XYZ file of N, CA and C in Angstrom:
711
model
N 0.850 -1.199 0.000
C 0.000 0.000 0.000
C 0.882 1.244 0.000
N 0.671 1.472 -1.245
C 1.727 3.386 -1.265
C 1.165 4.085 0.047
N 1.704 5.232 0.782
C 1.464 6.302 1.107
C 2.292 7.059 0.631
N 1.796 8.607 1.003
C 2.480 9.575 0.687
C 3.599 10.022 1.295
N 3.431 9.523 2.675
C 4.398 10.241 3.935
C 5.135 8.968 4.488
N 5.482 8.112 3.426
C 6.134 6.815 3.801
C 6.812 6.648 2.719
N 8.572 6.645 3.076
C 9.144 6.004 2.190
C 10.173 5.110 2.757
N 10.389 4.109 1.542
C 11.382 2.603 2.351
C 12.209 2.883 1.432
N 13.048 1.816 2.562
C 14.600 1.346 1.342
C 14.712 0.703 2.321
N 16.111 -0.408 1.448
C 16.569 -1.309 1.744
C 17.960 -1.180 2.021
N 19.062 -0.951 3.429
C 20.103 -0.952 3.644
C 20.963 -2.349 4.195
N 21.222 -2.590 3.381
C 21.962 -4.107 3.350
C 21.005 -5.096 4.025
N 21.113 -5.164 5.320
C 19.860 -6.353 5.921
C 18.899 -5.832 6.254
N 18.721 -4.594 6.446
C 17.551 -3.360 6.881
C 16.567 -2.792 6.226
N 15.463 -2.923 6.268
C 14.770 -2.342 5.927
C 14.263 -1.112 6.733
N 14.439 0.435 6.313
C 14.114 1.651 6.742
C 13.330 2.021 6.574
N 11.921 2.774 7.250
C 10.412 2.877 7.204
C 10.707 4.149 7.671
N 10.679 5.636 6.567
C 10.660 6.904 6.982
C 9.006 7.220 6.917
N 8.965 7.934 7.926
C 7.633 8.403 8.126
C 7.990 10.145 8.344
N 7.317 11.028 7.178
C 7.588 12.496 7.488
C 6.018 13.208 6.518
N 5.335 13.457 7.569
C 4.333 14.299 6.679
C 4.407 16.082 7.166
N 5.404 16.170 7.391
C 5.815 17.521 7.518
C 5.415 17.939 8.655
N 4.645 17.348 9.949
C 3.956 17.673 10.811
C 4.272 17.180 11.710
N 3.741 16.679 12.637
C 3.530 15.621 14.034
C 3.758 13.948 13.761
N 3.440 13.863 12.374
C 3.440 12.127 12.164
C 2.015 11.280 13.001
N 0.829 12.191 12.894
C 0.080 11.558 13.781
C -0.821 10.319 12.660
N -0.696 9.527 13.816
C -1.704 7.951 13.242
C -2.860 8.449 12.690
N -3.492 7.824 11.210
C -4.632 7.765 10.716
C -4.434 6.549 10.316
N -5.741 5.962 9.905
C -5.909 4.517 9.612
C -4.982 4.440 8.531
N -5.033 5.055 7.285
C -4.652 4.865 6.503
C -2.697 4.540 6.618
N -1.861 5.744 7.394
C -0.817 5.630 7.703
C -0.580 4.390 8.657
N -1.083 3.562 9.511
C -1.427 2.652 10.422
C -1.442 1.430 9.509
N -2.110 1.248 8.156
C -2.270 -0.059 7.099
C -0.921 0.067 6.248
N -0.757 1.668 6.154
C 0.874 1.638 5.060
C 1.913 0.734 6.170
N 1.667 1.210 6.973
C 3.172 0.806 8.131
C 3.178 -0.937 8.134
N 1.622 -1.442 8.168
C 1.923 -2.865 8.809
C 1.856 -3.310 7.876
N 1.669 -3.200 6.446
C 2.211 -3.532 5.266
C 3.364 -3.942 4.849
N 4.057 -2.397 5.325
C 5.870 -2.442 5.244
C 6.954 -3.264 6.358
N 5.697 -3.432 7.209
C 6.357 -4.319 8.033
C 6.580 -5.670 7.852
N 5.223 -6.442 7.008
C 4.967 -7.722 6.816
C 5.495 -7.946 5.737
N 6.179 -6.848 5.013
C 6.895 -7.162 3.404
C 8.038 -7.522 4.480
N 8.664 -6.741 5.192
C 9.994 -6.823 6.134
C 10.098 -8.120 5.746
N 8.818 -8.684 6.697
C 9.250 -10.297 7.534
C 9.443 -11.016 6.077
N 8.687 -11.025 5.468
C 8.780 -11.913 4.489
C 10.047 -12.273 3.311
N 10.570 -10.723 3.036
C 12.490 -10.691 2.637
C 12.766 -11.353 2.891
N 13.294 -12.646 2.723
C 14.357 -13.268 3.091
C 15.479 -12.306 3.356
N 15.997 -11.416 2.606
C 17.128 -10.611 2.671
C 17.262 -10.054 3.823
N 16.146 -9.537 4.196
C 15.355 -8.256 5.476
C 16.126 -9.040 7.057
N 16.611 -9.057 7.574
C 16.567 -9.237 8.990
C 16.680 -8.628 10.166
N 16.188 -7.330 9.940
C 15.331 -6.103 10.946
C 15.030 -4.694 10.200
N 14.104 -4.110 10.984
C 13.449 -3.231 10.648
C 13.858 -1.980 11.184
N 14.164 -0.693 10.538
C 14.249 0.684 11.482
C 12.900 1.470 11.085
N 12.512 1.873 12.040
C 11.135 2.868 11.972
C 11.473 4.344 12.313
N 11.730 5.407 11.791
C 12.265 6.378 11.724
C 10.796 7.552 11.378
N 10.855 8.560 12.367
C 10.324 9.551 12.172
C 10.974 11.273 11.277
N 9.904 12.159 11.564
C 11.023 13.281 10.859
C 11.552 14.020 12.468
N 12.233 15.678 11.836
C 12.923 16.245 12.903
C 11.809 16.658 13.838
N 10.625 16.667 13.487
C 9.659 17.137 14.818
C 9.375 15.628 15.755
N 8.860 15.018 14.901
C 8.152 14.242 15.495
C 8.613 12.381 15.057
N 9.006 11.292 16.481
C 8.828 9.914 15.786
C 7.446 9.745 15.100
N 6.429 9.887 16.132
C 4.693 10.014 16.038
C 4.602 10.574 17.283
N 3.453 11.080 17.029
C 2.109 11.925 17.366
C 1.443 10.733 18.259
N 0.257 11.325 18.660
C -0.901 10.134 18.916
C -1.116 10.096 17.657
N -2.956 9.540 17.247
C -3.951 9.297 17.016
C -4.117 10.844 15.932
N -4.581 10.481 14.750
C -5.227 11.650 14.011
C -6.260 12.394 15.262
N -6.149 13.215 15.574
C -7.228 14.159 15.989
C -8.439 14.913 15.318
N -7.982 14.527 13.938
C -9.266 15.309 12.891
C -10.499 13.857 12.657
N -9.408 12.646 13.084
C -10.442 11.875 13.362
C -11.697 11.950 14.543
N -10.930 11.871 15.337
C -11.455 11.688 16.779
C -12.124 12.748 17.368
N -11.744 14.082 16.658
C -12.788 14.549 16.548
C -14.259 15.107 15.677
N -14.165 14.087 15.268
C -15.406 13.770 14.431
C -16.583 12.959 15.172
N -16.312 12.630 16.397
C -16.942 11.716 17.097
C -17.586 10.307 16.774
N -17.144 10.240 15.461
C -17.645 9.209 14.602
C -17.249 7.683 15.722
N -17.679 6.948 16.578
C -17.383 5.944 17.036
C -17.040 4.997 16.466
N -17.272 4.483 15.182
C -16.824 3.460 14.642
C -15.664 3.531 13.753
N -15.178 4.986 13.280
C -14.468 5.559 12.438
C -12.447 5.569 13.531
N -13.597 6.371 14.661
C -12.808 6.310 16.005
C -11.940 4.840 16.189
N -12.428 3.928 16.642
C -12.443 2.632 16.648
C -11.742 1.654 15.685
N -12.166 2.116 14.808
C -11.150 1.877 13.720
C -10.066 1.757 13.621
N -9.876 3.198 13.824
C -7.880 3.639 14.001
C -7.198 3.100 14.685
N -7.816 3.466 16.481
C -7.104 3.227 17.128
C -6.957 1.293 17.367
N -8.024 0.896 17.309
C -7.462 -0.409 17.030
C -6.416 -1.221 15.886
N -6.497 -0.800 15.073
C -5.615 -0.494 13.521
C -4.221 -0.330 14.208
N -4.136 0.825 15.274
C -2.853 1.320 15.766
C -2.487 0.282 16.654
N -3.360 -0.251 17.263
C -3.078 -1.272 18.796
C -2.534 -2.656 18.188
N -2.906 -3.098 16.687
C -2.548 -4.285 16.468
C -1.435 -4.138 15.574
N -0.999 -2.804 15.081
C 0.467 -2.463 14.525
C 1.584 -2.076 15.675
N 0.869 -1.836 16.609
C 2.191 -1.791 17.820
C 2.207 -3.303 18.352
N 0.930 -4.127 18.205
C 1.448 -5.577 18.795
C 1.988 -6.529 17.605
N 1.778 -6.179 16.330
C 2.319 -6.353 15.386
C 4.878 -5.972 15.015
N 4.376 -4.994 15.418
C 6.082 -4.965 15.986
C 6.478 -5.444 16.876
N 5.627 -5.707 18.065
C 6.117 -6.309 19.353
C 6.456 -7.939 19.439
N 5.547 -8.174 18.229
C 5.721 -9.580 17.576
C 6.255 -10.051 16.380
N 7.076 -9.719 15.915
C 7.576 -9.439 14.693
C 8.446 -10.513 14.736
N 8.575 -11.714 13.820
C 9.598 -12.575 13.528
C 11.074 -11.743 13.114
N 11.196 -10.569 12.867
C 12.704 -9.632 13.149
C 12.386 -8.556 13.910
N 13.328 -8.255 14.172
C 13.634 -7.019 15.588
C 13.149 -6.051 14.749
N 12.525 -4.733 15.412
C 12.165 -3.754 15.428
C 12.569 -2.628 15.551
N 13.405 -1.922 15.321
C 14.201 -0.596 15.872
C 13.655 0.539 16.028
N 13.391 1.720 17.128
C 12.697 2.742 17.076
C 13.960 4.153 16.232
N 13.988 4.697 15.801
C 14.826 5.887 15.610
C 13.694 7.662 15.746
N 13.882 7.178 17.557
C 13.141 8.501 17.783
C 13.294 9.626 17.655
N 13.217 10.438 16.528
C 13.753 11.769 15.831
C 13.353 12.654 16.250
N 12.037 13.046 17.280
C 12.053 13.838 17.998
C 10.651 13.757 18.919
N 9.558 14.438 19.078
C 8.387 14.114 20.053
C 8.139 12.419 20.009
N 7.687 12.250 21.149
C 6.713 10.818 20.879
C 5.863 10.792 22.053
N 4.648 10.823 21.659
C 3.421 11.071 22.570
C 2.489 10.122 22.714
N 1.819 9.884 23.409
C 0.652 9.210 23.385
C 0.864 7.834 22.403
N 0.065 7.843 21.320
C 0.124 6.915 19.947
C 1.788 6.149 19.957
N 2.377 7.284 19.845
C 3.936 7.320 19.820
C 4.501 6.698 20.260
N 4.505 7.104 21.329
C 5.130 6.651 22.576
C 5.067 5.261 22.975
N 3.780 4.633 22.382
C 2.981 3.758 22.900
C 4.025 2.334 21.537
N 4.243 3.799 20.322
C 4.611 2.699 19.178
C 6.369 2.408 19.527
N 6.945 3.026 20.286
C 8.118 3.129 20.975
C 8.073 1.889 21.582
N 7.480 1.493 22.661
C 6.992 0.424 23.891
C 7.242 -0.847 23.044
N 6.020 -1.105 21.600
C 6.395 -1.993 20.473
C 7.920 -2.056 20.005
N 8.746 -1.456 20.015
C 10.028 -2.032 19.317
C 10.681 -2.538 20.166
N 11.903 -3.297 19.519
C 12.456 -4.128 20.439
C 14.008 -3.350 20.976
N 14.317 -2.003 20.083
C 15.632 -1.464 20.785
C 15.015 0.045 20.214
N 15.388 1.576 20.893
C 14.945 2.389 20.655
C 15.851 3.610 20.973
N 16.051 4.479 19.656
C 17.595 5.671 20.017
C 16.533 6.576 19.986
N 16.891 7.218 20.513
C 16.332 8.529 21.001
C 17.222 10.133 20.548
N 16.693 10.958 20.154
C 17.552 12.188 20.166
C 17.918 13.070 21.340
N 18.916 13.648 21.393
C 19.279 14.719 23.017
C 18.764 16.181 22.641
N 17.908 16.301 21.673
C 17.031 17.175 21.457
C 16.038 17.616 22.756
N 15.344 18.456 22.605
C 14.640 19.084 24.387
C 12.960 18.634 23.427
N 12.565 17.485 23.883
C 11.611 16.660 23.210
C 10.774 16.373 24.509
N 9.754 15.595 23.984
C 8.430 15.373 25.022
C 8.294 13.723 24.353
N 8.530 12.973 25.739
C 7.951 11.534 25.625
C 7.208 10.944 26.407
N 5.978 10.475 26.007
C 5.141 10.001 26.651
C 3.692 9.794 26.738
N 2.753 9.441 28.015
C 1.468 8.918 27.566
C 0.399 9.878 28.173
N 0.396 11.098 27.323
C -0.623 12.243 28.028
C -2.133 11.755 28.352
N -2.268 10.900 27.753
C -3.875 10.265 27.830
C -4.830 10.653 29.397
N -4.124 10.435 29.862
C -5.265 11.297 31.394
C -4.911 12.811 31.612
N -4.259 13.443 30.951
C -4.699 14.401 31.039
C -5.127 15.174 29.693
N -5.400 14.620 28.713
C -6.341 14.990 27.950
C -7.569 14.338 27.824
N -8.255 13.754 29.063
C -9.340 13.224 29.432
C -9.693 11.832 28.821
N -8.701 10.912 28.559
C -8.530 9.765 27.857
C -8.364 8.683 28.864
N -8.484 7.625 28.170
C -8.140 6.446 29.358
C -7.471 5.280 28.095
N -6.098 4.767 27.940
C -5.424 3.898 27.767
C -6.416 2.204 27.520
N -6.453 2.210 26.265
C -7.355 0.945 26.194
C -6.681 -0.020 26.657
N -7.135 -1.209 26.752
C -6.703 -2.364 27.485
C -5.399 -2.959 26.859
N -4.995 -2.815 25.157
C -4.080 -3.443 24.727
C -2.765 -2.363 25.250
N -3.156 -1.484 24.748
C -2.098 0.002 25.508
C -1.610 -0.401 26.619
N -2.477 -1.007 28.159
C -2.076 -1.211 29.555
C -1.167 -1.853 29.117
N -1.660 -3.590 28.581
C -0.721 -4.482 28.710
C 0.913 -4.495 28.358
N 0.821 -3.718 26.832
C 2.236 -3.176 26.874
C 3.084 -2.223 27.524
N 2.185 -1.482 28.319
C 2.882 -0.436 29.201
C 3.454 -1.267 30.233
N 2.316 -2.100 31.032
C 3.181 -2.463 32.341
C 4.099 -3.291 32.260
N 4.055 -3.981 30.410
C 5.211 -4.997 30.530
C 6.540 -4.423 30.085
N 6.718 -3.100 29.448
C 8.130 -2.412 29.693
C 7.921 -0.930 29.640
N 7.402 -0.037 30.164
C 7.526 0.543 30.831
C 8.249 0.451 32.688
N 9.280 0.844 33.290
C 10.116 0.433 34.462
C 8.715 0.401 35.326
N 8.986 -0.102 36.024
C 8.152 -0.525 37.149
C 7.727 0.749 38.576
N 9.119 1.656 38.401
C 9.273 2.771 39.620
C 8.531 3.708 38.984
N 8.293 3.825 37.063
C 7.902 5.247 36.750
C 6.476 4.384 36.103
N 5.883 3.378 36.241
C 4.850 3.532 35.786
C 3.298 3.802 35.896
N 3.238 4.313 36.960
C 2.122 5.333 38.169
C 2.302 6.541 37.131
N 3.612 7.415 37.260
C 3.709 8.517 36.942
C 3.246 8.507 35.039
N 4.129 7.807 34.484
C 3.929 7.410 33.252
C 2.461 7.062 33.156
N 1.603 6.413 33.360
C 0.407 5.968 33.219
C -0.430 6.573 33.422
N -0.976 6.639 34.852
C -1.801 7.293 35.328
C -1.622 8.809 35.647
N -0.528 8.990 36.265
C -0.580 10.889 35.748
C 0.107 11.665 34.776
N 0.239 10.339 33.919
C 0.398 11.582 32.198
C 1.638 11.824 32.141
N 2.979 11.626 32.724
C 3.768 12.706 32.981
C 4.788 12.632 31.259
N 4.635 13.626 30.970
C 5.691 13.569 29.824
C 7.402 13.330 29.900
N 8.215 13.247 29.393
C 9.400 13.099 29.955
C 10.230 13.518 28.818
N 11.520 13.900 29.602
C 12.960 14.423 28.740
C 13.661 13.322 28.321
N 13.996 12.913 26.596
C 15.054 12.205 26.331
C 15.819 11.224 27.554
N 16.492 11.881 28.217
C 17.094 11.420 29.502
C 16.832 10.289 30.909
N 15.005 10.600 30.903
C 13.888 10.047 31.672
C 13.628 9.408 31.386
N 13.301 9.156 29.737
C 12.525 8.430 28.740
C 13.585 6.963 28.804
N 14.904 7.144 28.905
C 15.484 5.804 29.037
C 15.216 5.105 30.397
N 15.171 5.844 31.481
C 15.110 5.271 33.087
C 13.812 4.625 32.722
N 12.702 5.208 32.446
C 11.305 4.730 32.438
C 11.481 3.619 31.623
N 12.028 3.289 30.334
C 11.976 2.013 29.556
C 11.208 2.813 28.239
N 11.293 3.875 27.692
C 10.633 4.362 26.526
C 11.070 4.051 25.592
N 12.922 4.765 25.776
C 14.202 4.401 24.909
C 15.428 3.660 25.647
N 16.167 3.217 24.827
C 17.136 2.497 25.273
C 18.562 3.379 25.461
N 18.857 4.575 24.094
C 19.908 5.129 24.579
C 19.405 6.235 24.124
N 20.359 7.779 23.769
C 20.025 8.665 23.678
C 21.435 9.287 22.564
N 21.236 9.940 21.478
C 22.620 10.299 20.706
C 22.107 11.635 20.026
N 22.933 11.854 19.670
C 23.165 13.650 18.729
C 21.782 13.636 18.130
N 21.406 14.225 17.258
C 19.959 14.678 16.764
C 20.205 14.185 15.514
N 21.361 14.388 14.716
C 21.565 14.098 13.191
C 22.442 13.036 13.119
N 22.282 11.794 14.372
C 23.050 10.223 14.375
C 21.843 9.587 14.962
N 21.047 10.201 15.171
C 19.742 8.727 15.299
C 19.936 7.904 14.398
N 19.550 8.527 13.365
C 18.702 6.943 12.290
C 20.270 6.183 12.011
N 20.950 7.259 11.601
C 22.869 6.147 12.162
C 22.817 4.972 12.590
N 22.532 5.634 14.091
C 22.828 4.244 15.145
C 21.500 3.673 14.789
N 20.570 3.697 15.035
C 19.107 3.042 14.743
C 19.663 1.765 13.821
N 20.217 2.342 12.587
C 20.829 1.576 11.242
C 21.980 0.107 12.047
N 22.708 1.279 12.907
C 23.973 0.076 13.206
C 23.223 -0.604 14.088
N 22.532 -0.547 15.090
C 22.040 -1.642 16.083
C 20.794 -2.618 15.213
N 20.229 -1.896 14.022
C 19.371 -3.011 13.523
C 20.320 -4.059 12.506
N 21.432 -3.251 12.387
C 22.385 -4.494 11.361
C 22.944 -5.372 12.094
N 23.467 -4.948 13.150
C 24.086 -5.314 13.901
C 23.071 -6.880 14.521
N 21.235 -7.095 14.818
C 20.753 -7.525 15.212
C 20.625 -8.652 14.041
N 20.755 -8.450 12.473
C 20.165 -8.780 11.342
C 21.569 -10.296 11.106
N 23.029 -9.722 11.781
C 23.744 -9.946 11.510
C 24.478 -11.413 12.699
N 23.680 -10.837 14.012
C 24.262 -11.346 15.326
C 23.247 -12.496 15.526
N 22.041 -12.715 15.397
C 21.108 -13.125 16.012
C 20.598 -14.258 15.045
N 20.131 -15.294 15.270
C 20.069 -16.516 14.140
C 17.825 -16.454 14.035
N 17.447 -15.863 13.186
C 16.437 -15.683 13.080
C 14.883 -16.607 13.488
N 15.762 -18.271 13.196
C 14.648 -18.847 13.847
C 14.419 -19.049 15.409
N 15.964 -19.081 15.721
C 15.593 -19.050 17.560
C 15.292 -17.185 17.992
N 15.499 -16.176 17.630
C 14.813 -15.226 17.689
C 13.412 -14.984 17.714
N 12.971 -15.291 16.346
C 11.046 -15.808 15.688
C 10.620 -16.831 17.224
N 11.468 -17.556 17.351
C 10.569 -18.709 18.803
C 10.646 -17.945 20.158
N 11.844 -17.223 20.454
C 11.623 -16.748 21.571
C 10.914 -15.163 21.730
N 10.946 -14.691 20.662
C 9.996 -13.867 20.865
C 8.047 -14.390 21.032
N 7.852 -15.444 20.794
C 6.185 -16.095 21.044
C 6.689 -16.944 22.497
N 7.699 -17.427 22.769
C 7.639 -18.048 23.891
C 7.630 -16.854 24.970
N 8.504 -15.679 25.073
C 8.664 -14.751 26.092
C 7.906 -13.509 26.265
N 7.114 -13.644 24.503
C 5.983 -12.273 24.340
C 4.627 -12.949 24.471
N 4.495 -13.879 24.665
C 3.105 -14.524 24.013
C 1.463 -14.244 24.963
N 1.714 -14.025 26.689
C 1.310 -13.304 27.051
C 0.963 -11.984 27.155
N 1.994 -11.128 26.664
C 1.359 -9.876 26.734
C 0.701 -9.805 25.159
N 1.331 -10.672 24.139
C 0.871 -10.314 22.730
C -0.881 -10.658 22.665
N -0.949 -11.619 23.307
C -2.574 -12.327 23.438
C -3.420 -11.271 24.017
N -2.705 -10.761 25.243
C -3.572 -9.752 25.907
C -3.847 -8.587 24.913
N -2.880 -8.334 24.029
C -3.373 -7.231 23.131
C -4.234 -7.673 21.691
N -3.967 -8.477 21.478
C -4.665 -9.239 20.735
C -6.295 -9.060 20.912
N -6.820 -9.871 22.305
C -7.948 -9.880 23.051
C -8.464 -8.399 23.176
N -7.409 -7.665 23.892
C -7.865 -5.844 23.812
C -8.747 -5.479 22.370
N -7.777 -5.214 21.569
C -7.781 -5.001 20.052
C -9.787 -5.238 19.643
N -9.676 -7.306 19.844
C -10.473 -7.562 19.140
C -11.725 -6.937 20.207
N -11.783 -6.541 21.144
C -13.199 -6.400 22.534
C -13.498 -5.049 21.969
N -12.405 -4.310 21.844
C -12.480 -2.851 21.266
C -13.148 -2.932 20.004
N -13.099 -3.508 19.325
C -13.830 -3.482 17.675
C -15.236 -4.421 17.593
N -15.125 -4.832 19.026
C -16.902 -5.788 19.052
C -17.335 -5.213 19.289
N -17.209 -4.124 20.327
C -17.699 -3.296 21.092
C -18.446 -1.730 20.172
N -17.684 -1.822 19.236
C -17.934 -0.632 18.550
C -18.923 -1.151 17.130
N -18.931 -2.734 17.358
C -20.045 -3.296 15.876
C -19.086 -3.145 14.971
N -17.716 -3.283 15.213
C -16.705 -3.683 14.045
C -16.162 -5.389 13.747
N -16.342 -5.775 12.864
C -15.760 -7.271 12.871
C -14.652 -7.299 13.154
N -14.229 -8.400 13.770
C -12.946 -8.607 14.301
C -12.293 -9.678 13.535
C-alpha cells in the first residue's frame, strides 16, 4: 500500500520505514495499514533481517489523528485506534527485531509505538515523551495497559500511566521508553547500526521462537484488547 508520507529502502539487511508528513506524524488509519504492510513485506524478505522505523525532525509520532477523533464518529474512532493497537502488537511480535529511531516528540500513539520495538535511540534534542492520555481526558485501552506495564520500568509507571507525565530524552530511558540517547543528526545512524548489527548477530529462527515463547502473554492480551475494542464498537474482528 503506497502512502504519501512513507518512504522505504533497503540498507543491506535493513529495511528503513521513513515516516515524514511535515507535521507531528500523527496515526490515521490509513498511515497505520501503510506501516503494517511495510512491516509484513519486512518479515517476508528473506534478505530483510530487521526493521528501522524512523520519524522526521519534529516528530517519531504523534498520537492518534485528531481530525479523526474529533469527528466523534465511534466506529471511524475505533477503527484507528485499534488499527494502531494491532500495529504496535504487530512490531512487538515481529519474527525480526524492530528498531525505534526517535527523531524527535513521541506522545501518546507514539510513545505507545516506541513500547512496540524491540531497541529504541532517542535524540538529546529538548523533546516530550510520553502517555498524556489522562490528562487529555482519555483512558489507555486495554491493549495500551498491557504493553505499558510490561516495559515501561516498574518505579515510573504510576507517573507514566496514570498521571500523564511527559518526559525528557534522559527520563525516557530510566522509564523504559528508549534504550539510549545520541546527537539529533546520528539517530537513524545508530538506529541503522544496532538493527544491522541484530540482522547480523542473532540466528532468526531461535529469535522468531523466543519472541512467542517470552511475548506470548502480553501479545494475546493485546490481541484480546484489540479484538473487545472493535466488538464493542459493531466492528468485525
Amino acid at each position: 500500500m503506497d502512502h504519501p508520507h512513507v518512504q522505504v529502502e533497503q540498507i543491506e539487511a535493513v529495511c528503513l520505514i521513513k515516516v515524514d508528513d511535515e507535521r507531528a506524524n500523527a496515526f490515521s488509519t490509513a498511515l497505520i495499514q501503510a506501516l503494517s504492510e511495510e512491516i509484513a513485506m519486512a518479515e517476508a524478505n528473506e534478505e530483510i533481517g530487521a526493521v528501522v522505523i524512523a520519524g522526521n525532525q519534529k516528530a517519531f509520532f504523534a498520537g492518534f489523528d485528531l481530525g479523526i477523533i474529533g469527528t466523534g464518529d465511534r466506529e471511524k474512532i475505533v477503527e484507528m485506534t485499534s488499527a494502531g493497537g494491532a500495529l504496535i502488537r504487530q512490531a512487538y511480535g515481529s519474527k525480526i527485531p524492530v528498531v525505534a529511531a526517535c527523531t524527535g516528540h513521541a506522545v501518546a500513539a507514539g510513545a505507545l509505538m516506541l513500547l512496540g520495538c524491540d531497541y529504541r535511540v532517542g535524540t538529546d534534542a529538548q523533546v516530550k515523551i510520553g502517555l498524556n492520555e489522562v490528562a487529555i481526558g482519555l483512558m489507555l485501552p486495554r491493549w495500551a495497559l498491557a504493553i505499558s506495564k510490561e516495559r515501561i520500568a516498574t518505579q515510573y509507571l504510576q507517573v507514566a500511566v496514570v498521571n500523564a507525565k511527559l518526559m525528557t530524552s534522559d527520563l525516557a530511558v530510566d522509564a523504559g521508553f528508549l534504550d539510549e540517547v545520541v546527537a539529533a543528526d546520528k539517530v537513524v545512524e545508530r538506529a541503522l547500526e544496532v538493527a544491522q548489527g541484530f540482522a547480523m548477530d542473532l540466528d532468526s529462527k531461535s529469535y522468531e521462537k523466543t519472541v512467542k515463547a517470552m511475548r506470548s502473554s502480553v501479545l494475546n492480551e493485546m490481541d484480546s484488547g484489540v479484538a473487545a475494542d472493535r466488538a464493542a464498537a459493531g466492528l468485525s474482528t
